[in-house]
Short mmCIF file of N, CA and C in Angstrom, two decimals:
data_model
loop_
_atom_site.label_atom_id
_atom_site.label_comp_id
_atom_site.label_asym_id
_atom_site.label_seq_id
_atom_site.Cartn_x
_atom_site.Cartn_y
_atom_site.Cartn_z
N UNK A 1 137.52 104.98 65.41
CA UNK A 1 137.52 106.38 65.05
C UNK A 1 138.65 106.67 64.17
N UNK A 2 139.86 106.06 64.52
CA UNK A 2 141.04 106.42 63.66
C UNK A 2 140.82 105.81 62.24
N UNK A 3 140.21 104.61 62.23
CA UNK A 3 139.90 104.00 60.96
C UNK A 3 139.04 104.89 60.06
N UNK A 4 137.94 105.39 60.68
CA UNK A 4 136.96 106.24 59.99
C UNK A 4 137.73 107.54 59.50
N UNK A 5 138.61 108.11 60.27
CA UNK A 5 139.35 109.36 59.87
C UNK A 5 140.21 109.00 58.70
N UNK A 6 140.91 107.78 58.79
CA UNK A 6 141.78 107.42 57.67
C UNK A 6 141.09 107.20 56.36
N UNK A 7 139.88 106.67 56.58
CA UNK A 7 139.07 106.46 55.31
C UNK A 7 138.54 107.73 54.68
N UNK A 8 138.30 108.70 55.54
CA UNK A 8 137.82 109.99 55.11
C UNK A 8 138.87 110.93 54.54
N UNK A 9 140.19 110.60 54.85
CA UNK A 9 141.23 111.47 54.46
C UNK A 9 141.47 111.29 52.88
N UNK A 10 141.81 112.35 52.19
CA UNK A 10 141.97 112.17 50.73
C UNK A 10 143.27 111.32 50.46
N UNK A 11 143.15 110.62 49.39
CA UNK A 11 144.31 109.69 48.95
C UNK A 11 144.94 110.38 47.72
N UNK A 12 146.18 110.21 47.57
CA UNK A 12 146.86 110.61 46.39
C UNK A 12 146.69 109.68 45.29
N UNK A 13 146.16 110.05 44.17
CA UNK A 13 145.93 109.10 43.15
C UNK A 13 147.07 109.33 42.03
N UNK A 14 147.09 108.48 41.19
CA UNK A 14 148.10 108.46 40.04
C UNK A 14 147.67 109.60 39.17
N UNK A 15 146.38 109.92 39.00
CA UNK A 15 145.91 111.05 38.22
C UNK A 15 146.43 112.36 38.76
N UNK A 16 146.37 112.45 40.14
CA UNK A 16 146.79 113.71 40.79
C UNK A 16 148.34 113.90 40.55
N UNK A 17 149.01 112.82 40.69
CA UNK A 17 150.51 112.98 40.42
C UNK A 17 150.86 113.29 38.98
N UNK A 18 150.06 112.65 38.04
CA UNK A 18 150.29 113.04 36.64
C UNK A 18 149.94 114.53 36.37
N UNK A 19 148.84 114.92 36.93
CA UNK A 19 148.39 116.36 36.83
C UNK A 19 149.45 117.29 37.25
N UNK A 20 150.07 116.97 38.43
CA UNK A 20 151.14 117.80 39.00
C UNK A 20 152.34 117.85 38.06
N UNK A 21 152.69 116.61 37.50
CA UNK A 21 153.86 116.61 36.51
C UNK A 21 153.52 117.36 35.31
N UNK A 22 152.25 117.30 34.78
CA UNK A 22 151.88 118.04 33.67
C UNK A 22 152.06 119.54 33.88
N UNK A 23 151.67 119.99 35.01
CA UNK A 23 151.74 121.38 35.37
C UNK A 23 153.17 121.85 35.45
N UNK A 24 154.05 120.98 35.96
CA UNK A 24 155.46 121.35 36.16
C UNK A 24 156.08 121.41 34.74
N UNK A 25 155.73 120.51 33.86
CA UNK A 25 156.21 120.46 32.42
C UNK A 25 155.73 121.72 31.71
N UNK A 26 154.60 122.16 31.97
CA UNK A 26 153.96 123.34 31.26
C UNK A 26 154.77 124.55 31.78
N UNK A 27 155.04 124.64 33.07
CA UNK A 27 155.76 125.72 33.62
C UNK A 27 157.16 125.79 33.07
N UNK A 28 157.82 124.59 32.97
CA UNK A 28 159.19 124.59 32.39
C UNK A 28 159.14 125.07 30.95
N UNK A 29 158.13 124.65 30.16
CA UNK A 29 158.03 125.06 28.77
C UNK A 29 157.87 126.54 28.65
N UNK A 30 156.98 127.04 29.53
CA UNK A 30 156.75 128.57 29.47
C UNK A 30 157.99 129.31 29.84
N UNK A 31 158.76 128.84 30.85
CA UNK A 31 160.00 129.46 31.22
C UNK A 31 161.02 129.40 30.04
N UNK A 32 161.10 128.27 29.41
CA UNK A 32 162.01 128.20 28.19
C UNK A 32 161.53 129.15 26.95
N UNK A 33 160.21 129.25 26.84
CA UNK A 33 159.77 130.14 25.82
C UNK A 33 160.10 131.63 26.16
N UNK A 34 159.92 131.95 27.38
CA UNK A 34 160.20 133.35 27.96
C UNK A 34 161.61 133.61 27.74
N UNK A 35 162.52 132.60 28.08
CA UNK A 35 163.97 132.81 27.98
C UNK A 35 164.33 133.08 26.47
N UNK A 36 163.68 132.44 25.58
CA UNK A 36 163.98 132.58 24.11
C UNK A 36 163.70 134.00 23.74
N UNK A 37 162.52 134.57 24.17
CA UNK A 37 162.24 135.95 23.90
C UNK A 37 163.30 136.93 24.45
N UNK A 38 163.74 136.62 25.76
CA UNK A 38 164.73 137.56 26.41
C UNK A 38 166.01 137.47 25.73
N UNK A 39 166.44 136.26 25.14
CA UNK A 39 167.71 136.15 24.40
C UNK A 39 167.60 136.87 23.24
N UNK A 40 166.42 136.85 22.48
CA UNK A 40 166.22 137.57 21.30
C UNK A 40 166.37 139.04 21.57
N UNK A 41 165.78 139.61 22.63
CA UNK A 41 165.91 141.03 22.95
C UNK A 41 167.36 141.40 23.29
N UNK A 42 168.08 140.55 23.95
CA UNK A 42 169.41 140.78 24.31
C UNK A 42 170.27 140.91 22.96
N UNK A 43 170.02 139.93 22.03
CA UNK A 43 170.75 140.07 20.79
C UNK A 43 170.46 141.30 20.01
N UNK A 44 169.18 141.72 20.09
CA UNK A 44 168.87 143.00 19.47
C UNK A 44 169.59 144.16 20.00
N UNK A 45 169.66 144.18 21.31
CA UNK A 45 170.42 145.25 22.00
C UNK A 45 171.89 145.22 21.62
N UNK A 46 172.47 144.05 21.46
CA UNK A 46 173.93 143.97 21.07
C UNK A 46 174.04 144.51 19.62
N UNK A 47 173.05 144.18 18.77
CA UNK A 47 173.16 144.67 17.44
C UNK A 47 172.96 146.16 17.38
N UNK A 48 172.08 146.73 18.16
CA UNK A 48 171.87 148.10 18.17
C UNK A 48 173.17 148.86 18.63
N UNK A 49 173.89 148.31 19.63
CA UNK A 49 175.08 148.87 20.09
C UNK A 49 176.11 148.91 18.87
N UNK A 50 176.14 147.88 18.11
CA UNK A 50 177.12 147.89 16.95
C UNK A 50 176.62 148.92 15.87
N UNK A 51 175.37 149.03 15.68
CA UNK A 51 174.86 149.96 14.71
C UNK A 51 175.13 151.45 15.10
N UNK A 52 175.07 151.69 16.39
CA UNK A 52 175.36 153.03 16.90
C UNK A 52 176.78 153.45 16.56
N UNK A 53 177.68 152.46 16.42
CA UNK A 53 179.05 152.78 16.19
C UNK A 53 179.37 153.08 14.68
N UNK A 54 178.37 152.84 13.82
CA UNK A 54 178.59 153.11 12.37
C UNK A 54 178.56 154.60 12.11
N UNK A 55 179.17 155.02 11.08
CA UNK A 55 179.24 156.47 10.62
C UNK A 55 177.79 156.76 10.16
N UNK A 56 177.40 157.99 10.54
CA UNK A 56 176.00 158.53 10.18
C UNK A 56 175.99 158.76 8.70
N UNK A 57 174.82 158.78 8.12
CA UNK A 57 174.66 159.11 6.72
C UNK A 57 174.90 160.59 6.49
N UNK A 58 175.33 160.93 5.32
CA UNK A 58 175.48 162.33 4.98
C UNK A 58 174.41 162.83 4.20
N UNK A 59 174.44 164.10 3.62
CA UNK A 59 173.35 164.65 2.76
C UNK A 59 173.14 163.66 1.68
N UNK A 60 171.88 163.47 1.20
CA UNK A 60 170.66 164.29 1.47
C UNK A 60 169.91 163.78 2.69
N UNK A 61 170.46 162.75 3.47
CA UNK A 61 169.75 162.20 4.62
C UNK A 61 169.80 163.22 5.77
N UNK A 62 168.61 163.65 6.23
CA UNK A 62 168.57 164.57 7.33
C UNK A 62 167.98 164.07 8.65
N UNK A 63 167.26 162.92 8.52
CA UNK A 63 166.60 162.32 9.75
C UNK A 63 166.77 160.82 9.60
N UNK A 64 167.10 160.19 10.77
CA UNK A 64 167.20 158.82 10.86
C UNK A 64 166.33 158.35 12.02
N UNK A 65 165.34 157.50 11.78
CA UNK A 65 164.49 156.94 12.89
C UNK A 65 165.07 155.69 13.30
N UNK A 66 165.25 155.34 14.61
CA UNK A 66 165.54 154.07 15.08
C UNK A 66 164.50 153.70 16.07
N UNK A 67 163.48 153.04 15.67
CA UNK A 67 162.30 152.76 16.53
C UNK A 67 162.74 151.83 17.73
N UNK A 68 163.78 151.04 17.62
CA UNK A 68 164.17 150.24 18.77
C UNK A 68 164.70 151.11 19.88
N UNK A 69 165.10 152.37 19.55
CA UNK A 69 165.53 153.26 20.67
C UNK A 69 164.33 153.93 21.29
N UNK A 70 163.38 154.47 20.54
CA UNK A 70 162.29 155.30 21.13
C UNK A 70 160.99 154.48 21.34
N UNK A 71 160.86 153.39 20.63
CA UNK A 71 159.65 152.49 20.81
C UNK A 71 159.98 151.14 21.40
N UNK A 72 160.95 151.05 22.29
CA UNK A 72 161.44 149.76 22.84
C UNK A 72 160.35 149.15 23.65
N UNK A 73 159.54 149.84 24.33
CA UNK A 73 158.52 149.19 25.19
C UNK A 73 157.51 148.34 24.39
N UNK A 74 156.88 148.95 23.34
CA UNK A 74 155.90 148.06 22.58
C UNK A 74 156.69 147.03 21.81
N UNK A 75 157.99 147.26 21.37
CA UNK A 75 158.74 146.23 20.72
C UNK A 75 158.88 144.99 21.67
N UNK A 76 159.37 145.33 22.90
CA UNK A 76 159.48 144.24 23.92
C UNK A 76 158.16 143.47 24.13
N UNK A 77 157.10 144.20 24.21
CA UNK A 77 155.79 143.53 24.40
C UNK A 77 155.53 142.59 23.29
N UNK A 78 155.73 143.09 22.07
CA UNK A 78 155.58 142.16 20.85
C UNK A 78 156.47 140.89 20.98
N UNK A 79 157.68 141.12 21.15
CA UNK A 79 158.66 140.00 21.19
C UNK A 79 158.29 138.95 22.32
N UNK A 80 157.95 139.48 23.48
CA UNK A 80 157.62 138.67 24.54
C UNK A 80 156.29 137.81 24.29
N UNK A 81 155.44 138.42 23.54
CA UNK A 81 154.25 137.86 23.32
C UNK A 81 154.19 136.83 22.08
N UNK A 82 154.97 137.22 21.11
CA UNK A 82 154.91 136.49 19.86
C UNK A 82 156.22 135.77 19.49
N UNK A 83 157.29 136.08 20.05
CA UNK A 83 158.59 135.36 19.72
C UNK A 83 158.93 134.33 20.75
N UNK A 84 158.00 133.51 21.01
CA UNK A 84 158.20 132.39 22.01
C UNK A 84 158.08 131.09 21.29
N UNK A 85 159.05 130.35 21.48
CA UNK A 85 159.13 129.02 20.91
C UNK A 85 159.61 128.98 19.52
N UNK A 86 160.04 127.88 18.99
CA UNK A 86 160.57 127.79 17.64
C UNK A 86 159.43 128.10 16.55
N UNK A 87 159.90 128.73 15.49
CA UNK A 87 159.04 129.04 14.42
C UNK A 87 159.64 128.48 13.17
N UNK A 88 158.78 128.28 12.14
CA UNK A 88 159.25 127.71 10.98
C UNK A 88 159.86 128.82 10.04
N UNK A 89 159.31 130.02 10.25
CA UNK A 89 159.74 131.19 9.50
C UNK A 89 159.98 132.32 10.40
N UNK A 90 160.97 133.16 10.15
CA UNK A 90 161.19 134.38 10.87
C UNK A 90 161.47 135.56 9.92
N UNK A 91 160.64 136.50 9.98
CA UNK A 91 160.81 137.71 9.09
C UNK A 91 161.55 138.75 9.95
N UNK A 92 162.68 139.21 9.44
CA UNK A 92 163.45 140.29 10.16
C UNK A 92 163.45 141.53 9.17
N UNK A 93 163.18 142.68 9.84
CA UNK A 93 163.15 143.86 9.08
C UNK A 93 162.05 144.83 9.56
N UNK A 94 161.92 145.93 8.75
CA UNK A 94 160.83 146.79 9.10
C UNK A 94 160.25 147.36 7.80
N UNK A 95 158.93 147.66 7.78
CA UNK A 95 158.46 148.20 6.58
C UNK A 95 158.99 149.52 6.36
N UNK A 96 159.17 150.02 5.11
CA UNK A 96 159.96 151.18 4.78
C UNK A 96 159.15 152.55 5.08
N UNK A 97 157.93 152.48 5.32
CA UNK A 97 157.17 153.72 5.46
C UNK A 97 157.16 154.25 6.82
N UNK A 98 156.67 155.46 7.03
CA UNK A 98 156.75 156.26 8.27
C UNK A 98 155.65 155.92 9.22
N UNK A 99 154.71 155.07 8.85
CA UNK A 99 153.48 154.79 9.67
C UNK A 99 153.37 153.34 10.11
N UNK A 100 154.50 152.67 10.07
CA UNK A 100 154.52 151.29 10.60
C UNK A 100 155.40 151.13 11.72
N UNK A 101 156.55 150.46 11.62
CA UNK A 101 157.45 150.22 12.65
C UNK A 101 158.02 151.57 13.21
N UNK A 102 158.05 152.57 12.35
CA UNK A 102 158.60 153.85 12.91
C UNK A 102 157.74 154.46 13.96
N UNK A 103 156.43 154.02 13.98
CA UNK A 103 155.52 154.45 14.95
C UNK A 103 155.46 153.54 16.12
N UNK A 104 155.58 152.19 15.88
CA UNK A 104 155.15 151.21 16.88
C UNK A 104 156.32 150.39 17.45
N UNK A 105 157.45 150.32 16.76
CA UNK A 105 158.61 149.40 17.18
C UNK A 105 158.32 147.92 16.84
N UNK A 106 157.17 147.65 16.10
CA UNK A 106 156.82 146.26 15.81
C UNK A 106 157.07 146.15 14.31
N UNK A 107 157.93 145.15 13.86
CA UNK A 107 158.24 144.99 12.43
C UNK A 107 157.00 144.79 11.61
N UNK A 108 156.88 145.46 10.54
CA UNK A 108 155.78 145.37 9.58
C UNK A 108 154.45 145.78 10.21
N UNK A 109 154.49 146.56 11.29
CA UNK A 109 153.19 146.77 12.02
C UNK A 109 152.70 148.15 12.12
N UNK A 110 151.55 148.48 11.45
CA UNK A 110 150.99 149.77 11.61
C UNK A 110 150.22 149.87 12.96
N UNK A 111 150.01 151.06 13.36
CA UNK A 111 149.57 151.30 14.74
C UNK A 111 148.22 150.56 14.99
N UNK A 112 147.24 150.66 14.15
CA UNK A 112 145.92 150.07 14.47
C UNK A 112 146.06 148.54 14.68
N UNK A 113 146.71 147.85 13.71
CA UNK A 113 146.89 146.49 13.80
C UNK A 113 147.69 145.94 14.99
N UNK A 114 148.75 146.71 15.30
CA UNK A 114 149.66 146.41 16.44
C UNK A 114 148.81 146.63 17.72
N UNK A 115 148.05 147.66 17.85
CA UNK A 115 147.34 147.91 19.07
C UNK A 115 146.13 147.03 19.24
N UNK A 116 145.27 146.91 18.15
CA UNK A 116 143.99 146.29 18.31
C UNK A 116 144.09 144.73 17.94
N UNK A 117 144.76 144.38 16.93
CA UNK A 117 144.79 143.02 16.50
C UNK A 117 145.77 142.19 17.30
N UNK A 118 146.97 142.72 17.52
CA UNK A 118 148.05 142.05 18.22
C UNK A 118 147.98 142.28 19.77
N UNK A 119 147.33 143.27 20.16
CA UNK A 119 147.22 143.62 21.54
C UNK A 119 148.49 144.07 22.16
N UNK A 120 149.38 144.65 21.42
CA UNK A 120 150.59 145.27 21.88
C UNK A 120 150.37 146.57 22.64
N UNK A 121 151.14 146.72 23.72
CA UNK A 121 151.03 148.01 24.53
C UNK A 121 152.46 148.50 24.84
N UNK A 122 152.44 149.70 25.28
CA UNK A 122 153.82 150.30 25.66
C UNK A 122 153.90 151.74 25.23
N UNK A 123 154.76 152.46 25.93
CA UNK A 123 154.89 153.89 25.58
C UNK A 123 155.99 154.09 24.46
N UNK A 124 155.78 155.11 23.62
CA UNK A 124 156.72 155.40 22.55
C UNK A 124 157.07 156.86 22.80
N UNK A 125 158.40 157.11 22.88
CA UNK A 125 158.96 158.43 23.05
C UNK A 125 159.19 158.98 21.73
N UNK A 126 159.47 160.34 21.64
CA UNK A 126 159.92 160.99 20.44
C UNK A 126 161.29 160.58 20.06
N UNK A 127 161.58 160.55 18.80
CA UNK A 127 162.99 160.24 18.41
C UNK A 127 163.74 161.48 18.66
N UNK A 128 165.17 161.39 18.73
CA UNK A 128 165.98 162.52 19.07
C UNK A 128 165.82 163.68 18.02
N UNK A 129 165.69 163.33 16.80
CA UNK A 129 165.47 164.38 15.78
C UNK A 129 164.35 163.92 14.85
N UNK A 130 163.24 164.57 15.11
CA UNK A 130 161.99 164.17 14.43
C UNK A 130 161.74 165.06 13.21
N UNK A 131 161.44 164.45 12.19
CA UNK A 131 161.13 165.23 10.88
C UNK A 131 159.64 165.89 11.09
N UNK A 132 159.62 167.17 10.81
CA UNK A 132 158.36 167.83 11.01
C UNK A 132 157.10 167.31 10.20
N UNK A 133 157.38 166.66 9.16
CA UNK A 133 156.32 166.08 8.33
C UNK A 133 156.06 164.60 8.65
N UNK A 134 156.83 163.99 9.59
CA UNK A 134 156.72 162.64 9.92
C UNK A 134 156.78 162.46 11.43
N UNK A 135 155.86 163.09 12.15
CA UNK A 135 155.87 162.97 13.58
C UNK A 135 155.60 161.61 14.08
N UNK A 136 156.30 161.19 15.20
CA UNK A 136 155.96 159.95 15.78
C UNK A 136 154.94 160.02 16.85
N UNK A 137 153.84 159.44 16.63
CA UNK A 137 152.67 159.42 17.49
C UNK A 137 152.47 158.12 18.22
N UNK A 138 153.31 157.16 18.01
CA UNK A 138 153.21 155.81 18.63
C UNK A 138 151.98 155.04 18.29
N UNK A 139 151.52 154.35 19.19
CA UNK A 139 150.37 153.41 19.02
C UNK A 139 149.11 154.26 18.75
N UNK A 140 149.01 155.56 18.97
CA UNK A 140 147.87 156.33 18.68
C UNK A 140 147.97 156.99 17.27
N UNK A 141 148.96 156.56 16.45
CA UNK A 141 149.02 157.11 15.15
C UNK A 141 147.70 156.76 14.30
N UNK A 142 147.04 157.73 13.73
CA UNK A 142 145.85 157.47 13.00
C UNK A 142 146.08 157.05 11.58
N UNK A 143 147.32 157.22 11.09
CA UNK A 143 147.56 156.93 9.61
C UNK A 143 147.85 155.45 9.39
N UNK A 144 147.45 154.98 8.24
CA UNK A 144 147.74 153.53 7.90
C UNK A 144 148.99 153.45 7.04
N UNK A 145 149.73 152.40 7.12
CA UNK A 145 150.88 152.23 6.31
C UNK A 145 150.46 151.63 4.93
N UNK A 146 150.91 152.24 3.89
CA UNK A 146 150.48 151.80 2.52
C UNK A 146 151.50 151.01 1.86
N UNK A 147 152.76 150.95 2.38
CA UNK A 147 153.83 150.25 1.73
C UNK A 147 153.63 148.70 1.83
#
């Protein structure tokens, strides 16, 4: 009876051990990628703190939008999803128009593409001083960026 039970018990195969090792390697790689995104976000926060210390613009500048202040949630969603692992090229900056990053917090990203194509989500608050002709509507902004 013991012999029959031993024969019926599952045995650990080399393939099962390799599968477990592969899973562990994948988990480690995912953790490393996630840490890269978090380091990037921390660096951005450090840079934002330095920028806040700069003198404000004078006339004729009346409004300054800093989407990383009021659109931080979708920006984080973008970074955590797409800034994982090494890349051959990294574009830094934002498009200059009011219907891209100013709305979404995603560099070079107008609302429709950010929301529908990239699948980015998150809340966008109003900037501290909003220009009446350039309201921030976040990911629901219906306008397209032409720049």
